[in-house]
Amino acid sequence: MPERDPRRLAAWAAAGVVLALLSAWYLTRSRPAADAAPPPAVATIAAAREPTAEPDAARGARVVVDVSGAVKRPGVYQLTTTDRVEDALERAGGPTRKADLTALNRAAKLEDGRQILVPTRGRPATAAAPPASGSGGGTGAAPSGPINLNTATLEQLDTLDGVGPATAQKIIEYREQHDGFKTVDELDQVSGIGEKRLATLREKVTV
């Protein structure tokens, strides 16, 4: 058997090593990139997208205001301290066509117990102040002179003998629907006021 040349064997071995290295390099280059990191949990995404709840303090405390005068639905409404006079007017159905809004600050913030009196064009408005702090929660004493049926507030009408809050509200609604009272005798057209009650009120009211 012929003797093998050691130099030739070494050359073949070196060639094999080079071939193995080239194969390993090729496999490394052709291997796909590592999988991307998994997306964040669905719950985490949902929590990130969910809007932050508004603190209760930002909504403002509740207030009760009396909206009367030239509005479509006069009455007492609950709103918040962050609301404005304009919001109270909207709750009352909005102003009537004969309402005079020039003397009304519709951007003012609301205060608890405030009366918002919307005057009628051509008639003087009676300013209504917020309730005084301290003792006393009633409507106060009756005015010393006759009450003007066309400008009186619900509280002022309520001080008249035989006129409660419900009848006072009807008087306000009547004057808005009929563009005010022309005479005191028109009171007998208001539901709840008859001849006897009108006789007791005639000297206590005016137009």
PDB file of C-alpha atoms in Angstrom:
ATOM      1  CA  MET A   1       0.000   0.000   0.000  1.00  0.00           C
ATOM      2  CA  PRO A   2       1.584   3.317  -1.034  1.00  0.00           C
ATOM      3  CA  GLU A   3       2.583   5.670   1.772  1.00  0.00           C
ATOM      4  CA  ARG A   4       0.525   8.873   2.010  1.00  0.00           C
ATOM      5  CA  ASP A   5       2.230  12.244   1.797  1.00  0.00           C
ATOM      6  CA  PRO A   6       1.914  14.064   5.195  1.00  0.00           C
ATOM      7  CA  ARG A   7       1.978  17.464   3.492  1.00  0.00           C
ATOM      8  CA  ARG A   8      -0.937  16.524   1.321  1.00  0.00           C
ATOM      9  CA  LEU A   9      -2.906  15.333   4.344  1.00  0.00           C
ATOM     10  CA  ALA A  10      -2.229  18.590   6.144  1.00  0.00           C
ATOM     11  CA  ALA A  11      -3.432  20.555   3.125  1.00  0.00           C
ATOM     12  CA  TRP A  12      -6.648  18.575   3.027  1.00  0.00           C
ATOM     13  CA  ALA A  13      -7.180  19.115   6.746  1.00  0.00           C
ATOM     14  CA  ALA A  14      -6.661  22.882   6.395  1.00  0.00           C
ATOM     15  CA  ALA A  15      -9.072  22.967   3.489  1.00  0.00           C
ATOM     16  CA  GLY A  16     -11.667  21.146   5.607  1.00  0.00           C
ATOM     17  CA  VAL A  17     -11.291  23.652   8.451  1.00  0.00           C
ATOM     18  CA  VAL A  18     -11.721  26.584   6.054  1.00  0.00           C
ATOM     19  CA  LEU A  19     -14.788  24.960   4.536  1.00  0.00           C
ATOM     20  CA  ALA A  20     -16.296  24.393   7.977  1.00  0.00           C
ATOM     21  CA  LEU A  21     -15.713  28.054   8.935  1.00  0.00           C
ATOM     22  CA  LEU A  22     -17.301  29.261   5.699  1.00  0.00           C
ATOM     23  CA  SER A  23     -20.316  27.042   6.269  1.00  0.00           C
ATOM     24  CA  ALA A  24     -20.751  28.338   9.818  1.00  0.00           C
ATOM     25  CA  TRP A  25     -20.477  31.971   8.617  1.00  0.00           C
ATOM     26  CA  TYR A  26     -23.069  31.380   5.892  1.00  0.00           C
ATOM     27  CA  LEU A  27     -25.523  29.785   8.312  1.00  0.00           C
ATOM     28  CA  THR A  28     -25.119  32.673  10.726  1.00  0.00           C
ATOM     29  CA  ARG A  29     -25.828  35.270   8.033  1.00  0.00           C
ATOM     30  CA  SER A  30     -28.882  33.458   6.685  1.00  0.00           C
ATOM     31  CA  ARG A  31     -30.499  32.848  10.107  1.00  0.00           C
ATOM     32  CA  PRO A  32     -33.646  35.120  10.617  1.00  0.00           C
ATOM     33  CA  ALA A  33     -33.453  37.892  13.161  1.00  0.00           C
ATOM     34  CA  ALA A  34     -34.605  37.233  16.650  1.00  0.00           C
ATOM     35  CA  ASP A  35     -38.277  37.549  17.219  1.00  0.00           C
ATOM     36  CA  ALA A  36     -39.388  41.033  18.180  1.00  0.00           C
ATOM     37  CA  ALA A  37     -40.266  41.625  21.765  1.00  0.00           C
ATOM     38  CA  PRO A  38     -43.893  40.769  22.485  1.00  0.00           C
ATOM     39  CA  PRO A  39     -46.306  43.753  22.531  1.00  0.00           C
ATOM     40  CA  PRO A  40     -47.323  45.086  25.908  1.00  0.00           C
ATOM     41  CA  ALA A  41     -50.244  43.448  27.594  1.00  0.00           C
ATOM     42  CA  VAL A  42     -53.678  44.429  26.330  1.00  0.00           C
ATOM     43  CA  ALA A  43     -54.686  45.504  29.795  1.00  0.00           C
ATOM     44  CA  THR A  44     -51.725  47.865  29.966  1.00  0.00           C
ATOM     45  CA  ILE A  45     -52.664  49.468  26.629  1.00  0.00           C
ATOM     46  CA  ALA A  46     -56.284  49.857  27.683  1.00  0.00           C
ATOM     47  CA  ALA A  47     -55.237  51.446  30.949  1.00  0.00           C
ATOM     48  CA  ALA A  48     -52.988  53.893  29.138  1.00  0.00           C
ATOM     49  CA  ARG A  49     -55.763  54.922  26.760  1.00  0.00           C
ATOM     50  CA  GLU A  50     -58.424  55.260  29.437  1.00  0.00           C
ATOM     51  CA  PRO A  51     -58.895  58.952  30.338  1.00  0.00           C
ATOM     52  CA  THR A  52     -58.162  59.994  33.855  1.00  0.00           C
ATOM     53  CA  ALA A  53     -61.331  60.438  35.889  1.00  0.00           C
ATOM     54  CA  GLU A  54     -62.112  64.037  36.674  1.00  0.00           C
ATOM     55  CA  PRO A  55     -61.885  64.790  40.377  1.00  0.00           C
ATOM     56  CA  ASP A  56     -65.214  65.483  42.072  1.00  0.00           C
ATOM     57  CA  ALA A  57     -63.889  68.823  43.268  1.00  0.00           C
ATOM     58  CA  ALA A  58     -63.461  69.991  39.671  1.00  0.00           C
ATOM     59  CA  ARG A  59     -67.200  69.571  39.055  1.00  0.00           C
ATOM     60  CA  GLY A  60     -68.035  72.068  41.771  1.00  0.00           C
ATOM     61  CA  ALA A  61     -70.450  71.933  44.668  1.00  0.00           C
ATOM     62  CA  ARG A  62     -74.184  71.908  44.123  1.00  0.00           C
ATOM     63  CA  VAL A  63     -76.074  75.189  44.298  1.00  0.00           C
ATOM     64  CA  VAL A  64     -79.769  76.035  44.125  1.00  0.00           C
ATOM     65  CA  VAL A  65     -80.817  79.136  42.195  1.00  0.00           C
ATOM     66  CA  ASP A  66     -84.161  80.771  41.461  1.00  0.00           C
ATOM     67  CA  VAL A  67     -84.561  81.757  37.799  1.00  0.00           C
ATOM     68  CA  SER A  68     -87.507  84.112  37.312  1.00  0.00           C
ATOM     69  CA  GLY A  69     -88.708  86.905  35.103  1.00  0.00           C
ATOM     70  CA  ALA A  70     -88.605  86.740  31.307  1.00  0.00           C
ATOM     71  CA  VAL A  71     -87.711  83.057  30.917  1.00  0.00           C
ATOM     72  CA  LYS A  72     -89.798  80.270  29.436  1.00  0.00           C
ATOM     73  CA  ARG A  73     -89.812  78.023  32.518  1.00  0.00           C
ATOM     74  CA  PRO A  74     -89.284  80.084  35.692  1.00  0.00           C
ATOM     75  CA  GLY A  75     -88.435  78.009  38.725  1.00  0.00           C
ATOM     76  CA  VAL A  76     -85.835  76.726  41.165  1.00  0.00           C
ATOM     77  CA  TYR A  77     -82.976  74.690  39.677  1.00  0.00           C
ATOM     78  CA  GLN A  78     -79.976  72.747  40.946  1.00  0.00           C
ATOM     79  CA  LEU A  79     -76.636  73.409  39.249  1.00  0.00           C
ATOM     80  CA  THR A  80     -72.997  73.607  40.387  1.00  0.00           C
ATOM     81  CA  THR A  81     -70.607  76.375  41.373  1.00  0.00           C
ATOM     82  CA  THR A  82     -68.756  75.878  38.087  1.00  0.00           C
ATOM     83  CA  ASP A  83     -71.881  76.774  36.093  1.00  0.00           C
ATOM     84  CA  ARG A  84     -72.640  80.287  34.862  1.00  0.00           C
ATOM     85  CA  VAL A  85     -75.760  82.414  34.687  1.00  0.00           C
ATOM     86  CA  GLU A  86     -76.065  81.361  31.030  1.00  0.00           C
ATOM     87  CA  ASP A  87     -76.352  77.713  32.139  1.00  0.00           C
ATOM     88  CA  ALA A  88     -79.142  78.616  34.558  1.00  0.00           C
ATOM     89  CA  LEU A  89     -81.030  80.423  31.787  1.00  0.00           C
ATOM     90  CA  GLU A  90     -80.771  77.331  29.575  1.00  0.00           C
ATOM     91  CA  ARG A  91     -82.153  75.131  32.373  1.00  0.00           C
ATOM     92  CA  ALA A  92     -85.113  77.534  32.603  1.00  0.00           C
ATOM     93  CA  GLY A  93     -85.879  77.085  28.911  1.00  0.00           C
ATOM     94  CA  GLY A  94     -83.994  80.177  27.779  1.00  0.00           C
ATOM     95  CA  PRO A  95     -85.120  83.814  27.745  1.00  0.00           C
ATOM     96  CA  THR A  96     -88.385  84.877  26.139  1.00  0.00           C
ATOM     97  CA  ARG A  97     -88.498  87.074  23.047  1.00  0.00           C
ATOM     98  CA  LYS A  98     -89.208  90.109  25.227  1.00  0.00           C
ATOM     99  CA  ALA A  99     -86.351  89.483  27.658  1.00  0.00           C
ATOM    100  CA  ASP A 100     -83.830  92.259  28.212  1.00  0.00           C
ATOM    101  CA  LEU A 101     -80.416  90.633  28.661  1.00  0.00           C
ATOM    102  CA  THR A 102     -78.340  93.804  28.441  1.00  0.00           C
ATOM    103  CA  ALA A 103     -78.231  94.296  32.211  1.00  0.00           C
ATOM    104  CA  LEU A 104     -77.530  90.625  32.935  1.00  0.00           C
ATOM    105  CA  ASN A 105     -74.005  89.255  33.294  1.00  0.00           C
ATOM    106  CA  ARG A 106     -74.474  85.835  31.736  1.00  0.00           C
ATOM    107  CA  ALA A 107     -70.826  84.900  32.349  1.00  0.00           C
ATOM    108  CA  ALA A 108     -71.076  85.286  36.139  1.00  0.00           C
ATOM    109  CA  LYS A 109     -70.627  82.166  38.264  1.00  0.00           C
ATOM    110  CA  LEU A 110     -73.549  80.932  40.321  1.00  0.00           C
ATOM    111  CA  GLU A 111     -73.955  81.263  44.085  1.00  0.00           C
ATOM    112  CA  ASP A 112     -76.182  79.157  46.293  1.00  0.00           C
ATOM    113  CA  GLY A 113     -79.521  80.819  46.971  1.00  0.00           C
ATOM    114  CA  ARG A 114     -79.141  83.429  44.262  1.00  0.00           C
ATOM    115  CA  GLN A 115     -82.112  84.716  42.299  1.00  0.00           C
ATOM    116  CA  ILE A 116     -81.585  85.426  38.614  1.00  0.00           C
ATOM    117  CA  LEU A 117     -84.253  87.894  37.537  1.00  0.00           C
ATOM    118  CA  VAL A 118     -84.495  88.424  33.784  1.00  0.00           C
ATOM    119  CA  PRO A 119     -86.254  91.745  33.117  1.00  0.00           C
ATOM    120  CA  THR A 120     -88.665  92.453  30.298  1.00  0.00           C
ATOM    121  CA  ARG A 121     -87.704  95.101  27.755  1.00  0.00           C
ATOM    122  CA  GLY A 122     -89.050  98.501  28.731  1.00  0.00           C
ATOM    123  CA  ARG A 123     -89.571  97.588  32.388  1.00  0.00           C
ATOM    124  CA  PRO A 124     -87.131  98.262  35.251  1.00  0.00           C
ATOM    125  CA  ALA A 125     -85.359  95.297  36.745  1.00  0.00           C
ATOM    126  CA  THR A 126     -85.372  94.608  40.464  1.00  0.00           C
ATOM    127  CA  ALA A 127     -81.932  93.517  41.575  1.00  0.00           C
ATOM    128  CA  ALA A 128     -81.849  90.410  43.732  1.00  0.00           C
ATOM    129  CA  ALA A 129     -78.917  89.909  46.080  1.00  0.00           C
ATOM    130  CA  PRO A 130     -77.658  86.545  47.358  1.00  0.00           C
ATOM    131  CA  PRO A 131     -79.033  85.498  50.755  1.00  0.00           C
ATOM    132  CA  ALA A 132     -77.300  87.096  53.722  1.00  0.00           C
ATOM    133  CA  SER A 133     -75.209  84.767  55.837  1.00  0.00           C
ATOM    134  CA  GLY A 134     -76.125  84.160  59.433  1.00  0.00           C
ATOM    135  CA  SER A 135     -79.477  83.582  61.062  1.00  0.00           C
ATOM    136  CA  GLY A 136     -82.752  83.649  59.257  1.00  0.00           C
ATOM    137  CA  GLY A 137     -83.724  81.469  56.349  1.00  0.00           C
ATOM    138  CA  GLY A 138     -87.114  82.949  55.503  1.00  0.00           C
ATOM    139  CA  THR A 139     -88.123  85.416  52.868  1.00  0.00           C
ATOM    140  CA  GLY A 140     -87.802  88.422  55.191  1.00  0.00           C
ATOM    141  CA  ALA A 141     -90.229  91.164  56.034  1.00  0.00           C
ATOM    142  CA  ALA A 142     -92.658  92.525  53.474  1.00  0.00           C
ATOM    143  CA  PRO A 143     -91.739  95.809  51.744  1.00  0.00           C
ATOM    144  CA  SER A 144     -93.101  98.966  53.331  1.00  0.00           C
ATOM    145  CA  GLY A 145     -94.765 100.194  50.108  1.00  0.00           C
ATOM    146  CA  PRO A 146     -96.935  98.547  47.445  1.00  0.00           C
ATOM    147  CA  ILE A 147     -95.291  95.770  45.415  1.00  0.00           C
ATOM    148  CA  ASN A 148     -95.034  96.288  41.679  1.00  0.00           C
ATOM    149  CA  LEU A 149     -96.594  93.264  40.004  1.00  0.00           C
ATOM    150  CA  ASN A 150     -94.431  93.754  36.908  1.00  0.00           C
ATOM    151  CA  THR A 151     -91.048  93.803  38.639  1.00  0.00           C
ATOM    152  CA  ALA A 152     -91.531  91.899  41.908  1.00  0.00           C
ATOM    153  CA  THR A 153     -89.544  88.752  42.550  1.00  0.00           C
ATOM    154  CA  LEU A 154     -91.068  85.474  43.637  1.00  0.00           C
ATOM    155  CA  GLU A 155     -89.887  86.111  47.214  1.00  0.00           C
ATOM    156  CA  GLN A 156     -91.484  89.567  47.281  1.00  0.00           C
ATOM    157  CA  LEU A 157     -94.818  88.263  45.987  1.00  0.00           C
ATOM    158  CA  ASP A 158     -94.666  85.474  48.556  1.00  0.00           C
ATOM    159  CA  THR A 159     -94.799  88.081  51.356  1.00  0.00           C
ATOM    160  CA  LEU A 160     -98.297  89.182  50.319  1.00  0.00           C
ATOM    161  CA  ASP A 161    -101.189  87.953  52.452  1.00  0.00           C
ATOM    162  CA  GLY A 162    -102.776  84.858  50.977  1.00  0.00           C
ATOM    163  CA  VAL A 163    -100.076  84.449  48.286  1.00  0.00           C
ATOM    164  CA  GLY A 164     -97.792  81.439  48.630  1.00  0.00           C
ATOM    165  CA  PRO A 165     -94.868  80.345  46.438  1.00  0.00           C
ATOM    166  CA  ALA A 166     -97.157  78.522  44.014  1.00  0.00           C
ATOM    167  CA  THR A 167     -99.456  81.520  43.487  1.00  0.00           C
ATOM    168  CA  ALA A 168     -96.468  83.875  43.268  1.00  0.00           C
ATOM    169  CA  GLN A 169     -95.063  81.692  40.488  1.00  0.00           C
ATOM    170  CA  LYS A 170     -98.396  81.867  38.636  1.00  0.00           C
ATOM    171  CA  ILE A 171     -98.359  85.676  38.881  1.00  0.00           C
ATOM    172  CA  ILE A 172     -94.892  85.764  37.309  1.00  0.00           C
ATOM    173  CA  GLU A 173     -95.929  83.377  34.547  1.00  0.00           C
ATOM    174  CA  TYR A 174     -99.049  85.441  33.794  1.00  0.00           C
ATOM    175  CA  ARG A 175     -97.129  88.715  33.460  1.00  0.00           C
ATOM    176  CA  GLU A 176     -94.615  87.103  31.098  1.00  0.00           C
ATOM    177  CA  GLN A 177     -97.312  85.580  28.935  1.00  0.00           C
ATOM    178  CA  HIS A 178     -99.284  88.843  28.729  1.00  0.00           C
ATOM    179  CA  ASP A 179     -96.410  91.334  28.587  1.00  0.00           C
ATOM    180  CA  GLY A 180     -97.029  92.486  32.139  1.00  0.00           C
ATOM    181  CA  PHE A 181    -100.045  93.643  34.115  1.00  0.00           C
ATOM    182  CA  LYS A 182    -101.891  96.677  32.792  1.00  0.00           C
ATOM    183  CA  THR A 183    -104.060  97.054  35.893  1.00  0.00           C
ATOM    184  CA  VAL A 184    -104.162  95.533  39.361  1.00  0.00           C
ATOM    185  CA  ASP A 185    -107.593  94.055  38.599  1.00  0.00           C
ATOM    186  CA  GLU A 186    -105.917  91.666  36.146  1.00  0.00           C
ATOM    187  CA  LEU A 187    -104.877  89.641  39.174  1.00  0.00           C
ATOM    188  CA  ASP A 188    -108.281  87.947  39.155  1.00  0.00           C
ATOM    189  CA  GLN A 189    -107.187  86.300  35.879  1.00  0.00           C
ATOM    190  CA  VAL A 190    -104.464  84.424  37.763  1.00  0.00           C
ATOM    191  CA  SER A 191    -105.447  80.960  38.893  1.00  0.00           C
ATOM    192  CA  GLY A 192    -105.838  80.891  42.679  1.00  0.00           C
ATOM    193  CA  ILE A 193    -106.774  84.566  43.080  1.00  0.00           C
ATOM    194  CA  GLY A 194    -110.483  85.291  43.332  1.00  0.00           C
ATOM    195  CA  GLU A 195    -112.537  88.375  44.113  1.00  0.00           C
ATOM    196  CA  LYS A 196    -112.017  88.154  47.881  1.00  0.00           C
ATOM    197  CA  ARG A 197    -108.253  87.766  47.665  1.00  0.00           C
ATOM    198  CA  LEU A 198    -108.016  90.498  45.063  1.00  0.00           C
ATOM    199  CA  ALA A 199    -109.845  92.860  47.461  1.00  0.00           C
ATOM    200  CA  THR A 200    -107.206  92.243  50.133  1.00  0.00           C
ATOM    201  CA  LEU A 201    -104.336  92.696  47.682  1.00  0.00           C
ATOM    202  CA  ARG A 202    -105.575  95.769  45.818  1.00  0.00           C
ATOM    203  CA  GLU A 203    -103.979  98.278  48.220  1.00  0.00           C
ATOM    204  CA  LYS A 204    -100.752  96.282  48.588  1.00  0.00           C
ATOM    205  CA  VAL A 205     -99.779  96.015  44.931  1.00  0.00           C
ATOM    206  CA  THR A 206     -99.339  98.348  41.990  1.00  0.00           C
ATOM    207  CA  VAL A 207     -98.356  98.260  38.306  1.00  0.00           C
TER     208      VAL A 207
END
